[in-house]
Coordinates of C-alpha atoms in Angstrom, one line a residue:
Chain A
M1214 CA -23.2 20.8 0.0
Y1215 CA -21.6 17.6 1.3
I1216 CA -22.8 15.0 3.7
G1217 CA -20.3 13.8 6.4
V1218 CA -20.9 10.5 8.2
D1219 CA -19.0 9.7 11.4
L1220 CA -19.6 5.9 12.0
G1221 CA -18.5 5.2 15.5
G1222 CA -18.8 2.2 17.8
T1223 CA -21.4 4.0 19.9
N1224 CA -23.1 6.5 17.6
I1225 CA -23.6 7.2 13.9
A1226 CA -23.4 11.0 13.4
V1227 CA -24.4 12.6 10.1
G1228 CA -24.1 16.3 9.1
I1229 CA -24.5 18.7 6.3
V1230 CA -21.4 20.6 5.6
D1231 CA -20.7 23.4 3.1
E1232 CA -17.8 23.8 0.7
E1233 CA -15.7 25.6 3.3
G1234 CA -16.1 22.9 6.0
N1235 CA -18.8 24.6 8.1
L1236 CA -21.2 22.2 9.7
K1237 CA -24.7 23.4 9.0
H1238 CA -26.9 20.8 10.5
K1239 CA -26.4 17.4 12.2
D1240 CA -28.2 14.5 13.8
S1241 CA -27.2 11.1 15.3
T1242 CA -28.5 7.7 16.2
P1243 CA -27.0 4.9 18.4
T1244 CA -24.9 2.4 16.3
K1245 CA -26.1 -0.6 18.3
R1246 CA -23.0 -2.4 17.0
E1247 CA -24.1 -5.9 17.9
R1248 CA -26.5 -5.8 14.9
Q1249 CA -25.7 -7.0 11.3
P1250 CA -23.8 -4.7 9.0
N1251 CA -26.8 -4.3 6.7
E1252 CA -29.0 -3.0 9.5
I1253 CA -26.4 -0.4 10.5
I1254 CA -25.9 0.6 6.9
G1255 CA -29.7 0.9 6.6
D1256 CA -29.7 3.3 9.6
I1257 CA -26.9 5.4 7.9
K1258 CA -29.0 5.7 4.8
R1259 CA -32.1 6.7 6.7
L1260 CA -30.2 9.3 8.8
I1261 CA -28.7 10.8 5.7
L1262 CA -32.2 11.3 4.2
K1263 CA -33.4 12.6 7.5
V1264 CA -30.8 15.4 7.8
I1265 CA -31.4 16.4 4.2
E1266 CA -35.1 16.7 4.9
E1267 CA -34.6 18.5 8.3
Y1268 CA -32.3 21.0 6.7
G1269 CA -34.9 21.7 4.0
I1270 CA -32.8 20.8 0.9
S1271 CA -33.1 18.0 -1.6
K1272 CA -30.8 15.1 -2.5
D1273 CA -29.8 16.9 -5.6
D1274 CA -28.2 19.6 -3.5
I1275 CA -25.7 17.1 -2.2
N1276 CA -22.5 16.7 -4.3
A1277 CA -21.2 13.7 -2.5
I1278 CA -21.1 11.7 0.8
G1279 CA -17.9 11.0 2.9
I1280 CA -17.8 8.4 5.6
G1281 CA -15.2 8.0 8.4
I1282 CA -14.9 4.5 9.8
P1283 CA -13.0 3.5 13.0
G1284 CA -10.8 1.0 11.1
L1285 CA -9.2 0.3 7.7
A1286 CA -10.9 1.3 4.5
D1287 CA -10.2 0.2 0.9
K1288 CA -10.5 3.5 -0.8
K1289 CA -10.6 1.9 -4.2
T1290 CA -13.5 -0.5 -3.7
G1291 CA -15.1 1.4 -0.8
E1292 CA -15.1 -1.7 1.4
V1293 CA -14.4 -1.7 5.1
I1294 CA -11.4 -4.0 5.3
Y1295 CA -11.4 -4.3 9.0
C1296 CA -13.1 -2.6 11.9
V1297 CA -12.4 -4.1 15.4
N1298 CA -15.0 -1.9 17.1
L1299 CA -17.9 -3.0 14.8
N1300 CA -16.5 -6.5 14.3
W1301 CA -16.6 -5.9 10.5
T1302 CA -14.3 -7.6 8.0
N1303 CA -14.5 -6.9 4.3
I1304 CA -17.9 -5.3 4.4
P1305 CA -19.0 -3.3 1.3
L1306 CA -20.1 0.2 2.4
K1307 CA -19.8 2.5 -0.6
Q1308 CA -21.6 0.3 -3.1
P1309 CA -24.9 -0.4 -1.1
L1310 CA -25.2 3.3 -0.2
E1311 CA -24.5 4.6 -3.7
E1312 CA -27.0 2.2 -5.1
E1313 CA -29.8 3.3 -2.8
L1314 CA -29.0 7.0 -2.6
E1315 CA -27.6 7.7 -6.1
I1316 CA -25.0 10.0 -4.6
P1317 CA -21.2 9.3 -4.9
V1318 CA -19.8 7.8 -1.6
Y1319 CA -16.2 7.8 -0.4
I1320 CA -14.8 6.2 2.8
D1321 CA -11.7 6.5 4.8
N1322 CA -10.3 6.1 8.3
D1323 CA -11.9 8.3 10.9
A1324 CA -8.7 9.7 12.5
T1325 CA -7.3 10.4 9.0
L1326 CA -10.5 12.4 8.3
A1327 CA -10.3 14.2 11.6
G1328 CA -6.9 15.4 10.4
L1329 CA -8.5 16.5 7.1
A1330 CA -11.1 18.4 9.1
E1331 CA -8.4 20.3 11.0
Y1332 CA -6.8 21.0 7.6
E1333 CA -10.0 22.2 5.9
A1334 CA -11.7 24.1 8.7
G1335 CA -9.4 24.0 11.8
V1336 CA -6.0 24.8 13.2
M1337 CA -4.1 23.2 10.3
R1338 CA -5.7 25.5 7.7
G1339 CA -3.3 27.0 5.2
A1340 CA -0.4 24.7 6.3
E1341 CA 1.8 23.1 3.7
S1342 CA 1.7 19.9 5.7
G1343 CA 0.3 18.7 9.0
I1344 CA -0.1 15.7 11.2
F1345 CA -3.1 15.2 13.4
I1346 CA -2.6 12.8 16.4
T1347 CA -5.6 11.6 18.3
L1348 CA -4.9 10.2 21.8
G1349 CA -8.0 8.3 22.9
T1350 CA -8.8 4.7 23.6
G1351 CA -6.2 4.1 20.9
V1352 CA -3.8 6.3 19.0
G1353 CA -4.8 7.4 15.5
G1354 CA -3.4 9.8 13.0
G1355 CA -4.2 11.9 10.0
I1356 CA -1.3 13.1 7.7
V1357 CA -1.9 15.9 5.2
I1358 CA 0.8 16.8 2.7
N1359 CA 0.3 19.5 0.1
G1360 CA -3.4 19.4 0.9
R1361 CA -3.7 15.6 0.3
I1362 CA -4.5 13.1 3.0
N1363 CA -2.2 10.2 3.2
S1364 CA -4.3 7.0 3.4
G1365 CA -1.5 5.0 1.8
F1366 CA -1.3 2.5 -1.0
N1367 CA -3.0 -0.3 0.9
G1368 CA -5.1 1.8 3.3
V1369 CA -2.8 1.7 6.4
G1370 CA -1.1 5.1 5.9
S1371 CA -1.5 7.5 8.8
E1372 CA -1.9 4.5 11.3
I1373 CA 0.7 6.1 13.5
G1374 CA -0.5 4.4 16.6
H1375 CA 1.3 1.3 15.4
M1376 CA 4.6 2.9 14.9
V1377 CA 7.2 1.2 17.1
V1378 CA 8.9 3.8 19.4
G1379 CA 10.6 1.6 22.0
E1380 CA 10.2 -1.5 24.1
N1381 CA 7.2 -2.0 26.3
Y1382 CA 6.3 -4.4 29.1
Y1383 CA 3.3 -5.7 27.2
D1384 CA 2.6 -6.4 23.5
C1385 CA 0.1 -4.4 21.4
S1386 CA -3.2 -5.9 20.3
C1387 CA -1.6 -5.9 16.8
G1388 CA 1.0 -8.5 18.0
K1389 CA 4.0 -6.2 17.9
N1390 CA 5.9 -4.8 20.8
G1391 CA 6.5 -1.1 21.4
C1392 CA 3.7 0.5 19.4
L1393 CA 3.0 4.2 20.2
E1394 CA -0.5 3.2 21.1
T1395 CA 0.8 1.0 24.0
F1396 CA 2.5 4.1 25.5
C1397 CA 0.3 7.0 24.7
S1398 CA -3.3 6.1 24.5
A1399 CA -5.6 6.7 27.5
T1400 CA -5.8 2.9 27.9
A1401 CA -2.0 2.7 28.1
L1402 CA -1.9 5.6 30.6
I1403 CA -4.5 3.9 32.8
N1404 CA -2.8 0.5 32.6
Y1405 CA 0.6 1.9 33.5
T1406 CA -0.8 3.9 36.4
K1407 CA -2.6 0.8 37.7
K1408 CA 0.7 -1.1 37.4
L1409 CA 2.5 1.6 39.4
I1410 CA -0.2 1.6 42.1
T1411 CA -0.3 -2.1 42.4
E1412 CA 3.4 -3.0 42.1
E1413 CA 5.2 0.0 43.6
N1414 CA 2.7 0.5 46.4
C1415 CA 3.6 4.1 46.8
K1416 CA 1.3 6.9 48.1
T1417 CA -0.8 8.7 45.6
I1418 CA -3.7 11.1 45.8
I1419 CA -5.2 9.1 42.9
M1420 CA -6.6 6.6 45.4
E1421 CA -8.8 9.2 47.0
K1422 CA -10.0 10.5 43.7
I1423 CA -11.2 7.0 42.6
N1424 CA -12.6 6.1 46.1
G1425 CA -10.0 3.3 46.3
N1426 CA -11.5 1.5 43.3
L1427 CA -9.0 1.0 40.4
D1428 CA -12.0 0.4 38.1
N1429 CA -12.8 4.2 38.4
L1430 CA -9.4 5.2 37.0
E1431 CA -9.6 7.6 34.0
G1432 CA -7.0 9.5 32.0
K1433 CA -8.5 12.8 33.2
I1434 CA -8.0 11.8 36.9
I1435 CA -4.4 10.9 36.3
F1436 CA -3.7 14.2 34.6
E1437 CA -5.5 16.1 37.4
A1438 CA -3.3 14.3 40.0
A1439 CA -0.2 15.0 38.0
F1440 CA -1.2 18.7 37.8
E1441 CA -1.5 18.6 41.6
E1442 CA 2.1 17.4 41.7
D1443 CA 1.4 13.8 42.7
E1444 CA 4.6 11.9 42.2
L1445 CA 3.1 8.7 40.9
A1446 CA 0.8 10.4 38.5
N1447 CA 3.6 12.5 37.1
K1448 CA 5.7 9.4 36.6
A1449 CA 2.9 7.9 34.5
V1450 CA 2.2 11.2 32.6
N1451 CA 5.9 11.7 31.9
R1452 CA 6.3 8.3 30.4
L1453 CA 3.4 9.0 28.0
I1454 CA 5.1 12.3 27.1
K1455 CA 8.5 10.7 26.6
Y1456 CA 7.2 8.2 24.1
L1457 CA 4.8 10.7 22.4
A1458 CA 7.8 13.0 21.9
I1459 CA 9.8 10.0 20.4
G1460 CA 6.8 9.4 18.0
I1461 CA 6.7 13.1 17.1
V1462 CA 10.4 13.3 16.5
N1463 CA 10.1 10.2 14.3
L1464 CA 7.4 11.9 12.3
I1465 CA 9.7 14.9 11.9
C1466 CA 12.5 12.7 10.6
I1467 CA 10.1 11.2 8.1
I1468 CA 7.5 13.8 7.1
D1469 CA 8.8 17.0 8.8
P1470 CA 5.3 18.7 8.7
E1471 CA 4.6 22.4 9.3
I1472 CA 2.3 21.6 12.2
F1473 CA 1.3 18.9 14.6
V1474 CA -2.3 18.9 16.0
I1475 CA -3.0 16.9 19.2
G1476 CA -6.6 15.7 19.7
G1477 CA -8.6 13.0 21.4
G1478 CA -9.5 12.6 25.1
I1479 CA -6.0 13.0 26.4
S1480 CA -5.7 16.4 24.7
K1481 CA -8.2 17.8 27.2
A1482 CA -5.2 18.0 29.6
G1483 CA -4.5 21.2 27.5
N1484 CA -1.5 23.4 28.2
F1485 CA -0.2 21.2 30.9
L1486 CA 0.2 18.4 28.3
L1487 CA 1.3 20.8 25.6
E1488 CA 4.1 22.5 27.5
K1489 CA 5.6 19.2 28.7
L1490 CA 5.4 17.8 25.2
R1491 CA 7.0 20.8 23.5
E1492 CA 9.9 20.7 26.0
E1493 CA 10.5 16.9 25.5
V1494 CA 10.3 17.2 21.7
S1495 CA 12.7 20.1 21.8
K1496 CA 15.2 18.1 23.9
N1497 CA 15.0 15.1 21.4
K1498 CA 15.0 16.8 18.1
F1499 CA 17.5 15.5 15.6
Y1500 CA 19.4 18.7 14.6
K1501 CA 19.3 21.0 17.5
S1502 CA 19.5 24.4 15.9
L1503 CA 16.9 23.6 13.2
P1504 CA 13.2 24.8 13.6
I1505 CA 10.6 22.1 13.9
G1506 CA 6.8 22.2 13.2
K1507 CA 4.5 23.8 15.7
I1508 CA 2.7 21.6 18.2
V1509 CA -0.9 22.7 19.0
L1510 CA -4.2 21.4 20.3
A1511 CA -7.1 20.4 18.0
T1512 CA -9.9 22.9 17.8
L1513 CA -12.8 21.1 16.2
G1514 CA -13.6 18.5 18.9
N1515 CA -16.3 16.0 18.3
E1516 CA -17.4 17.7 15.0
A1517 CA -14.1 16.9 13.3
G1518 CA -15.4 13.5 12.4
I1519 CA -18.4 14.8 10.4
I1520 CA -16.5 17.7 8.9
G1521 CA -13.5 15.6 7.8
A1522 CA -15.8 12.9 6.3
A1523 CA -17.7 15.6 4.4
M1524 CA -14.5 17.1 3.0
L1525 CA -13.2 13.6 1.8
P1526 CA -15.0 13.8 -1.7
K1527 CA -13.0 16.9 -2.5
Q1528 CA -9.8 14.8 -2.3
Y1529 CA -10.8 12.9 -5.4
Chain B
M285 CA 18.9 18.9 -20.7
Y286 CA 19.7 19.1 -17.0
I287 CA 22.9 19.1 -14.9
G288 CA 23.1 16.8 -11.9
V289 CA 25.8 17.4 -9.3
D290 CA 26.5 14.7 -6.6
L291 CA 28.6 16.5 -4.0
G292 CA 30.2 13.8 -1.8
G293 CA 32.8 13.8 0.9
T294 CA 35.3 12.1 -1.5
N295 CA 34.3 13.1 -5.0
I296 CA 32.3 15.7 -6.8
A297 CA 30.5 14.0 -9.8
V298 CA 28.7 16.1 -12.4
G299 CA 26.5 14.7 -15.3
I300 CA 24.3 15.8 -18.2
V301 CA 20.9 14.1 -17.9
D302 CA 18.0 14.2 -20.4
E303 CA 14.4 14.9 -19.6
E304 CA 13.7 11.2 -19.0
G305 CA 16.5 10.7 -16.5
N306 CA 19.1 9.2 -18.9
L307 CA 22.7 10.0 -18.0
K308 CA 24.4 11.2 -21.2
H309 CA 27.8 12.2 -20.0
K310 CA 29.6 12.6 -16.7
D311 CA 32.9 13.6 -15.1
S312 CA 34.2 13.9 -11.6
T313 CA 37.0 15.5 -9.5
P314 CA 38.1 14.8 -5.9
T315 CA 36.3 17.0 -3.3
K316 CA 39.4 17.5 -1.1
R317 CA 37.0 18.4 1.6
E318 CA 39.7 20.0 3.9
R319 CA 39.5 23.1 1.6
Q320 CA 37.4 26.2 2.1
P321 CA 33.7 26.0 0.8
N322 CA 34.4 28.7 -1.9
E323 CA 37.2 26.6 -3.4
I324 CA 35.0 23.5 -3.5
I325 CA 32.1 25.6 -5.0
G326 CA 34.6 26.9 -7.6
D327 CA 35.5 23.3 -8.6
I328 CA 31.7 22.5 -9.0
K329 CA 31.3 25.5 -11.3
R330 CA 34.4 24.5 -13.4
L331 CA 33.3 20.9 -13.6
I332 CA 29.8 21.9 -14.8
L333 CA 31.3 24.1 -17.6
K334 CA 33.7 21.2 -18.5
V335 CA 30.9 18.6 -18.9
I336 CA 28.9 21.0 -21.0
E337 CA 31.9 21.6 -23.2
E338 CA 32.9 17.9 -23.4
Y339 CA 29.4 16.9 -24.4
G340 CA 29.4 19.5 -27.2
I341 CA 26.5 21.6 -26.1
S342 CA 26.2 25.1 -24.8
K343 CA 25.1 26.6 -21.4
D344 CA 21.8 27.7 -23.1
D345 CA 20.9 24.0 -23.6
I346 CA 20.7 23.5 -19.8
N347 CA 17.3 24.1 -18.2
A348 CA 18.5 24.0 -14.7
I349 CA 21.1 22.4 -12.3
G350 CA 20.3 20.2 -9.3
I351 CA 22.8 19.5 -6.5
G352 CA 22.6 16.6 -4.0
I353 CA 24.5 17.3 -0.7
P354 CA 25.3 14.8 2.0
G355 CA 23.5 16.8 4.7
L356 CA 20.6 19.1 5.3
A357 CA 19.6 21.7 2.6
D358 CA 17.4 24.7 3.0
K359 CA 15.4 24.3 -0.2
K360 CA 14.0 27.9 0.1
T361 CA 17.3 29.8 0.4
G362 CA 19.5 27.2 -1.3
E363 CA 21.9 27.1 1.6
V364 CA 23.6 24.0 3.0
I365 CA 22.3 24.1 6.6
Y366 CA 24.6 21.4 7.9
C367 CA 26.9 18.9 6.3
V368 CA 29.0 16.8 8.7
N369 CA 31.2 15.2 6.0
L370 CA 32.3 18.6 4.6
N371 CA 32.1 20.4 7.9
W372 CA 29.8 23.0 6.4
T373 CA 27.3 25.0 8.4
N374 CA 25.0 27.6 6.7
I375 CA 27.0 27.8 3.5
P376 CA 25.2 29.5 0.5
L377 CA 25.4 27.1 -2.5
K378 CA 22.6 28.0 -4.9
Q379 CA 23.3 31.8 -4.9
P380 CA 27.0 31.8 -5.8
L381 CA 26.5 29.2 -8.6
E382 CA 23.5 31.0 -10.0
E383 CA 25.4 34.3 -10.1
E384 CA 28.3 32.8 -12.0
L385 CA 26.5 30.4 -14.3
E386 CA 23.2 32.2 -14.9
I387 CA 21.3 28.9 -14.7
P388 CA 18.7 28.1 -12.0
V389 CA 20.1 26.0 -9.2
Y390 CA 18.2 23.7 -6.7
I391 CA 19.7 21.8 -3.8
D392 CA 18.4 18.9 -1.7
N393 CA 19.7 16.0 0.4
D394 CA 21.6 13.3 -1.6
A395 CA 19.6 10.2 -0.3
T396 CA 16.3 12.0 -1.0
L397 CA 17.6 12.6 -4.5
A398 CA 18.7 9.0 -5.0
G399 CA 15.1 8.1 -4.2
L400 CA 13.9 10.6 -6.8
A401 CA 16.3 9.0 -9.3
E402 CA 14.8 5.6 -8.7
Y403 CA 11.4 7.2 -9.2
E404 CA 12.2 9.0 -12.4
A405 CA 14.5 6.4 -14.0
G406 CA 14.7 3.3 -11.8
V407 CA 12.7 0.6 -10.1
M408 CA 10.2 3.0 -8.5
R409 CA 9.1 4.3 -11.9
G410 CA 5.3 4.6 -12.3
A411 CA 4.6 3.9 -8.6
E412 CA 2.1 6.1 -6.7
S413 CA 4.5 6.3 -3.8
G414 CA 7.9 4.8 -2.8
I415 CA 10.5 4.9 -0.2
F416 CA 14.2 4.6 -1.0
I417 CA 16.4 3.4 2.0
T418 CA 20.1 3.7 1.6
L419 CA 22.2 1.5 4.0
G420 CA 25.8 2.8 4.0
T421 CA 28.1 4.5 6.4
G422 CA 24.8 6.0 7.7
V423 CA 21.1 5.3 6.8
G424 CA 19.4 7.8 4.5
G425 CA 16.1 7.9 2.8
G426 CA 14.1 9.4 0.0
I427 CA 10.3 9.5 0.2
V428 CA 8.3 10.1 -3.0
I429 CA 4.5 10.5 -2.7
N430 CA 2.4 11.2 -5.8
G431 CA 5.6 12.1 -7.7
R432 CA 6.8 14.6 -5.2
I433 CA 9.8 14.1 -3.0
N434 CA 9.3 14.8 0.7
S435 CA 12.0 17.1 1.9
G436 CA 9.8 18.4 4.7
F437 CA 8.9 21.8 5.9
N438 CA 12.3 22.5 7.6
G439 CA 14.5 20.3 5.4
V440 CA 14.6 17.1 7.6
G441 CA 11.9 15.1 5.9
S442 CA 13.1 11.7 4.6
E443 CA 15.8 11.6 7.3
I444 CA 14.7 8.1 8.2
G445 CA 18.0 7.1 9.7
H446 CA 17.1 9.1 12.8
M447 CA 13.7 7.4 13.3
V448 CA 13.8 5.7 16.8
V449 CA 13.0 2.0 16.4
G450 CA 14.1 0.5 19.7
E451 CA 16.7 0.8 22.5
N452 CA 20.4 0.4 21.6
Y453 CA 23.5 -0.2 23.7
Y454 CA 25.0 3.1 22.5
D455 CA 23.7 6.6 21.5
C456 CA 23.4 8.0 18.0
S457 CA 25.7 10.8 16.9
C458 CA 22.5 13.0 16.9
G459 CA 22.3 12.5 20.7
K460 CA 19.2 10.2 20.7
N461 CA 19.1 6.5 21.5
G462 CA 17.7 3.9 19.2
C463 CA 17.9 5.6 15.8
L464 CA 17.6 3.2 12.8
E465 CA 21.1 4.2 11.7
T466 CA 22.6 2.8 14.9
F467 CA 21.1 -0.6 14.1
C468 CA 21.2 -0.8 10.3
S469 CA 24.1 1.1 8.8
A470 CA 27.3 -0.7 7.7
T471 CA 29.0 1.2 10.6
A472 CA 26.4 -0.2 13.1
L473 CA 26.8 -3.8 11.7
I474 CA 30.6 -3.6 12.0
N475 CA 30.5 -2.2 15.5
Y476 CA 28.0 -4.8 16.7
T477 CA 30.0 -7.6 15.2
K478 CA 33.2 -6.3 16.8
K479 CA 31.3 -6.2 20.1
L480 CA 30.2 -9.8 19.7
I481 CA 33.7 -11.0 18.8
T482 CA 35.3 -9.1 21.7
E483 CA 32.8 -9.8 24.4
E484 CA 31.3 -13.2 23.6
N485 CA 34.6 -14.7 22.5
C486 CA 32.9 -17.3 20.3
K487 CA 34.4 -18.9 17.3
T488 CA 33.7 -17.2 13.9
I489 CA 35.1 -17.6 10.4
I490 CA 35.2 -13.9 10.3
M491 CA 38.6 -13.9 12.1
E492 CA 40.2 -15.8 9.2
K493 CA 38.7 -13.5 6.6
I494 CA 40.1 -10.4 8.3
N495 CA 43.5 -12.0 9.1
G496 CA 42.8 -11.6 12.8
N497 CA 42.7 -7.8 12.6
L498 CA 39.4 -6.2 13.5
D499 CA 40.4 -3.1 11.6
N500 CA 39.9 -5.0 8.4
L501 CA 36.2 -5.7 9.3
E502 CA 33.7 -4.7 6.6
G503 CA 30.0 -5.1 6.1
K504 CA 30.7 -7.3 3.0
I505 CA 32.8 -9.8 5.0
I506 CA 30.1 -10.1 7.7
F507 CA 27.4 -10.8 5.1
E508 CA 29.7 -13.4 3.4
A509 CA 30.3 -15.1 6.7
A510 CA 26.5 -15.1 7.4
F511 CA 25.9 -16.6 4.0
E512 CA 28.4 -19.3 4.9
E513 CA 26.2 -20.0 8.0
D514 CA 28.7 -18.6 10.5
E515 CA 26.7 -18.3 13.8
L516 CA 28.2 -15.0 15.0
A517 CA 27.8 -13.3 11.6
N518 CA 24.2 -14.4 11.4
K519 CA 23.5 -13.0 14.9
A520 CA 24.8 -9.7 13.7
V521 CA 23.0 -9.7 10.4
N522 CA 19.7 -10.9 11.9
R523 CA 19.9 -8.0 14.4
L524 CA 20.2 -5.5 11.5
I525 CA 17.3 -7.2 9.7
K526 CA 15.1 -7.2 12.8
Y527 CA 15.4 -3.4 13.2
L528 CA 15.3 -2.6 9.5
A529 CA 12.0 -4.5 9.4
I530 CA 10.7 -2.5 12.4
G531 CA 11.7 0.7 10.5
I532 CA 10.0 -0.5 7.3
V533 CA 6.8 -1.5 9.2
N534 CA 6.8 1.9 10.9
L535 CA 7.0 3.5 7.4
I536 CA 4.1 1.3 6.3
C537 CA 2.1 2.6 9.3
I538 CA 2.9 6.2 8.4
I539 CA 3.3 6.4 4.6
D540 CA 2.2 2.9 3.4
P541 CA 4.0 3.3 0.0
E542 CA 3.6 1.1 -3.0
I543 CA 7.3 0.1 -3.0
F544 CA 10.4 0.1 -0.9
V545 CA 13.8 0.3 -2.6
I546 CA 16.9 -0.8 -0.7
G547 CA 20.2 0.8 -1.8
G548 CA 23.7 1.6 -0.4
G549 CA 26.6 -0.7 0.4
I550 CA 24.7 -3.1 2.5
S551 CA 22.2 -3.7 -0.4
K552 CA 25.1 -5.5 -2.2
A553 CA 24.2 -8.5 -0.1
G554 CA 21.4 -8.9 -2.6
N555 CA 18.8 -11.6 -2.4
F556 CA 20.3 -13.0 0.9
L557 CA 19.4 -9.7 2.5
L558 CA 16.1 -9.3 0.6
E559 CA 14.7 -12.7 1.5
K560 CA 15.4 -12.4 5.2
L561 CA 14.0 -8.8 5.2
R562 CA 10.8 -9.7 3.4
E563 CA 10.2 -12.6 5.8
E564 CA 10.8 -10.4 8.9
V565 CA 8.6 -7.5 7.6
S566 CA 5.8 -10.0 6.8
K567 CA 6.0 -11.4 10.4
N568 CA 5.7 -7.9 11.9
K569 CA 3.2 -6.3 9.7
F570 CA 0.4 -4.5 11.5
Y571 CA -2.7 -6.1 9.9
K572 CA -1.8 -9.7 8.9
S573 CA -4.0 -10.3 5.9
L574 CA -3.4 -6.9 4.2
P575 CA -1.0 -6.6 1.4
I576 CA 2.1 -4.4 1.9
G577 CA 4.4 -2.6 -0.5
K578 CA 7.0 -4.5 -2.5
I579 CA 10.5 -4.6 -1.2
V580 CA 13.2 -4.6 -3.9
L581 CA 16.8 -3.6 -4.5
A582 CA 17.9 -0.3 -6.0
T583 CA 18.9 -0.5 -9.7
L584 CA 20.8 2.7 -10.4
G585 CA 23.8 2.3 -8.2
N586 CA 26.4 5.1 -8.1
E587 CA 24.7 7.1 -10.9
A588 CA 21.5 7.6 -8.8
G589 CA 23.1 10.7 -7.1
I590 CA 23.7 12.5 -10.4
I591 CA 20.4 11.4 -12.0
G592 CA 18.3 12.4 -8.9
A593 CA 20.0 15.7 -8.6
A594 CA 19.3 16.4 -12.3
M595 CA 15.6 15.6 -11.9
L596 CA 15.3 17.9 -8.9
P597 CA 14.5 21.1 -10.9
K598 CA 11.4 19.3 -12.3
Q599 CA 10.0 19.2 -8.8
Y600 CA 9.6 22.9 -8.8

């Protein structure tokens, strides 16, 4: 058995996962991220011991613990290099938990591990190579090649949200211009739609849906309006699709994986998103007559974080 | 012993290479690419037998043959999918040579194999992961991760010249806009310099160097003029550097390799290129305080093609 820990900005989720990637039991607790790192790490430890007890097994039944963090991990030292959500910089995570629990601990980026989950127990299973792309508040990625996740030499591998794919009207929080995240995250979609509503002053059914208050704008509403053939909403969605397709074609020119898996909040737009995306990627592919990797939706949802984290120790 | 074949648009070069990637003997013959594929393949076969004889060994001493082609290879069937230089589409290459020579034959893209050469016998040796970038008529790449070249699931992996890195004033031959190749190849540098000379009409020492004839313009001359602080030449070189740095930072966000190796004609600009490039990459990196892979010049030069091809069978 393995323990998977999904350390998020809102919740800490911990689960017991078997060798094949099946989640057997889970529990969670609020992160309360304004606290000191040692308090949060203390909660992680207590929650791990709690799920072990609840599931009726002992610490000795656990081979190892994997932890997914919403930031950059130093896989060698087990430190959290940087985590904007938690406001952590260079915080040891592996070492204090190993000392207290006497179980090996491994850490990596949460999106990378969600990709690993899809590879071990989801829609990427059996593929030679695959890329998981999560479209949420930001854009994250998980690249698996020949069964190995690509965390990179310095811990920034699979950070595909910061791949430059064009020129944008505002800079990314990382300081660069044109990052995939600034075109394709839910945040980017909302910002661009607001810009269209404010600047172009055209009619859109979105205004009814949000009761005239732009603060109520969500990715889901924009996709709903686009599905209902609202012109402004389609303009915003098509821009997201355009740059996501550029990003995917870039990844084809670099990695050329067998499969792409789209997850995160935006992926809830389902087939409406998928069909537009496949068409746009097809139009842009580098060598027209050559097949390209399949593009599908993620299957594991919220549990991917725990499952992927639990499967991390098997990578070592 | 292995045989490496570098099939180029101008010459076919064949060499005998030992297990460690040392080139022991080589010979070459003009490709005469206007001929039929079977005539060119006949010449490859004869040249292979010739180098074996010249080196005083027998066919039985050869474990396998690797061939680098300037295009897309189907590594499963051993067919050349597409090769613009030779005007080949879906030409069997592995099968006719294996039938006649009775030695296993493997094929892959030439830039990918030049990367493998740097990994096996050059400056990438011992690295966990590395990316070779060749800046010549076009832009090619070779990605090595954990000792394995990345040719991709459909044969277009490592085709980094077609990664979109911005918006350009003309489209790429592949039909897309903004490919790395359209900013950073020698061809792109020459075209942009011509554009500057013609449209901006500013003074440049380049005109003396080419005797006033734009047909004489070469990448080397532009870099020479930039080194001599010519303003127009520096504008052109800095544009190449800007987009090459974006491409490298993109590759860091995706692969995050231990080392980047720059080869091809443009790399002859040496330290002048390297220093500008390192500075620009540093300015653009995603997380400022994090180390990034080394950026160095290729060491193997023209022999990389033969050596990499000869090392290909060891990948299987």
